[in-house]
Structure formats: C-alpha cells, structure tokens
Amino acid sequence: PTSDPTSGITAAPTSILDILVQKGVITQQQADVVTYQNINTGRSIEDVLQQQQLGTELEVTQAKAEFYRIPFVDLQTTG
C-alpha cells in the first residue's frame, strides 16, 4: 500500500465561511445555505450571515482577519 502524502493535512480555508465552520461558529449546512443565498441574491456573505443571525459581528470580523492574514485587534478590549 502506498502512503498518501496529503493525509492529515488540513486544506487552507477558501472562504470566511470555511473559517467559521472550522471554529464551530456555524455548521457546514449553514455555510452551504449562506453560499446559496449569496449566489442567488447577490448579497455579500457578511450581509447574509447578519440577516440569518449566524455568528456575531466580532466572530465574522475575526474570521475575515484570519482569512486575509491580517492581525486582529479588538478595540473594545484594547486600551
């Protein structure tokens, strides 16, 4: 038997939704619904998440920062 060199390697997230699923903020099914609504309505992922009340603004912002690989600073807790 040959060894799969990719086994055990987690794929890099391809969207903010992937990060929210990985963090347990939303389920994969909820992410699929958000994607469907994004495609069919033209509304942004963030708008659909807010409309569906999936994840807090803070959770979505943290996921965006992680996706774009920029530092996240919560100004509410930073003096």
mmCIF file of C-alpha atoms in Angstrom:
data_model
loop_
_atom_site.group_PDB
_atom_site.id
_atom_site.type_symbol
_atom_site.label_atom_id
_atom_site.label_comp_id
_atom_site.label_asym_id
_atom_site.label_seq_id
_atom_site.Cartn_x
_atom_site.Cartn_y
_atom_site.Cartn_z
ATOM 1 C CA PRO A 1 0.000 0.000 0.000
ATOM 2 C CA THR A 2 1.205 3.472 -0.837
ATOM 3 C CA SER A 3 1.092 6.317 1.605
ATOM 4 C CA ASP A 4 -0.997 9.379 0.799
ATOM 5 C CA PRO A 5 1.305 12.375 1.333
ATOM 6 C CA THR A 6 -1.667 14.668 1.897
ATOM 7 C CA SER A 7 -3.288 12.624 4.652
ATOM 8 C CA GLY A 8 -3.523 14.546 7.877
ATOM 9 C CA ILE A 9 -3.014 17.866 6.142
ATOM 10 C CA THR A 10 -5.844 20.324 6.591
ATOM 11 C CA ALA A 11 -6.642 22.337 3.487
ATOM 12 C CA ALA A 12 -6.286 26.082 3.760
ATOM 13 C CA PRO A 13 -9.646 27.800 4.150
ATOM 14 C CA THR A 14 -11.014 29.034 0.857
ATOM 15 C CA SER A 15 -13.539 31.440 2.359
ATOM 16 C CA ILE A 16 -14.607 33.199 5.513
ATOM 17 C CA LEU A 17 -17.338 30.564 5.804
ATOM 18 C CA ASP A 18 -14.711 27.794 5.972
ATOM 19 C CA ILE A 19 -13.095 29.530 8.940
ATOM 20 C CA LEU A 20 -16.434 29.986 10.710
ATOM 21 C CA VAL A 21 -17.170 26.276 10.202
ATOM 22 C CA GLN A 22 -13.695 25.279 11.457
ATOM 23 C CA LYS A 23 -14.210 27.408 14.575
ATOM 24 C CA GLY A 24 -17.643 25.878 15.208
ATOM 25 C CA VAL A 25 -19.465 29.191 14.802
ATOM 26 C CA ILE A 26 -21.689 27.771 12.041
ATOM 27 C CA THR A 27 -22.291 24.298 10.603
ATOM 28 C CA GLN A 28 -21.354 23.203 7.101
ATOM 29 C CA GLN A 29 -25.060 23.082 6.248
ATOM 30 C CA GLN A 30 -25.471 26.712 7.365
ATOM 31 C CA ALA A 31 -22.416 27.682 5.289
ATOM 32 C CA ASP A 32 -23.972 25.993 2.256
ATOM 33 C CA VAL A 33 -27.225 27.932 2.756
ATOM 34 C CA VAL A 34 -25.285 31.216 3.073
ATOM 35 C CA THR A 35 -23.371 30.430 -0.134
ATOM 36 C CA TYR A 36 -26.610 29.586 -1.940
ATOM 37 C CA GLN A 37 -28.223 32.853 -0.841
ATOM 38 C CA ASN A 38 -25.081 34.811 -1.743
ATOM 39 C CA ILE A 39 -25.135 33.411 -5.274
ATOM 40 C CA ASN A 40 -28.869 33.771 -5.800
ATOM 41 C CA THR A 41 -29.372 37.221 -4.301
ATOM 42 C CA GLY A 42 -26.021 38.888 -4.961
ATOM 43 C CA ARG A 43 -25.837 39.894 -1.293
ATOM 44 C CA SER A 44 -22.461 39.680 0.368
ATOM 45 C CA ILE A 45 -21.603 36.737 2.609
ATOM 46 C CA GLU A 46 -21.440 39.144 5.556
ATOM 47 C CA ASP A 47 -24.913 40.516 4.796
ATOM 48 C CA VAL A 48 -26.387 37.021 4.555
ATOM 49 C CA LEU A 49 -24.706 35.978 7.820
ATOM 50 C CA GLN A 50 -26.133 39.049 9.549
ATOM 51 C CA GLN A 51 -29.614 38.538 8.087
ATOM 52 C CA GLN A 52 -29.602 34.883 9.174
ATOM 53 C CA GLN A 53 -28.149 35.877 12.582
ATOM 54 C CA LEU A 54 -25.259 33.458 12.148
ATOM 55 C CA GLY A 55 -22.199 34.488 14.129
ATOM 56 C CA THR A 56 -21.575 37.746 15.885
ATOM 57 C CA GLU A 57 -20.018 40.758 14.213
ATOM 58 C CA LEU A 58 -16.878 40.036 16.237
ATOM 59 C CA GLU A 59 -16.713 36.390 15.086
ATOM 60 C CA VAL A 60 -17.177 37.356 11.443
ATOM 61 C CA THR A 61 -14.556 40.111 11.697
ATOM 62 C CA GLN A 62 -12.077 37.712 13.319
ATOM 63 C CA ALA A 63 -12.694 35.184 10.530
ATOM 64 C CA LYS A 64 -12.118 37.877 7.901
ATOM 65 C CA ALA A 65 -8.848 38.874 9.568
ATOM 66 C CA GLU A 66 -7.716 35.246 9.644
ATOM 67 C CA PHE A 67 -8.728 34.708 6.010
ATOM 68 C CA TYR A 68 -6.835 37.787 4.813
ATOM 69 C CA ARG A 69 -3.940 37.000 7.193
ATOM 70 C CA ILE A 70 -4.004 40.342 8.934
ATOM 71 C CA PRO A 71 -3.746 40.918 12.673
ATOM 72 C CA PHE A 72 -6.997 41.330 14.546
ATOM 73 C CA VAL A 73 -7.254 43.860 17.326
ATOM 74 C CA ASP A 74 -10.435 44.161 19.358
ATOM 75 C CA LEU A 75 -10.634 47.880 20.071
ATOM 76 C CA GLN A 76 -13.303 47.235 22.698
ATOM 77 C CA THR A 77 -10.776 45.438 24.921
ATOM 78 C CA THR A 78 -7.615 47.294 23.888
ATOM 79 C CA GLY A 79 -6.999 50.422 25.920
#
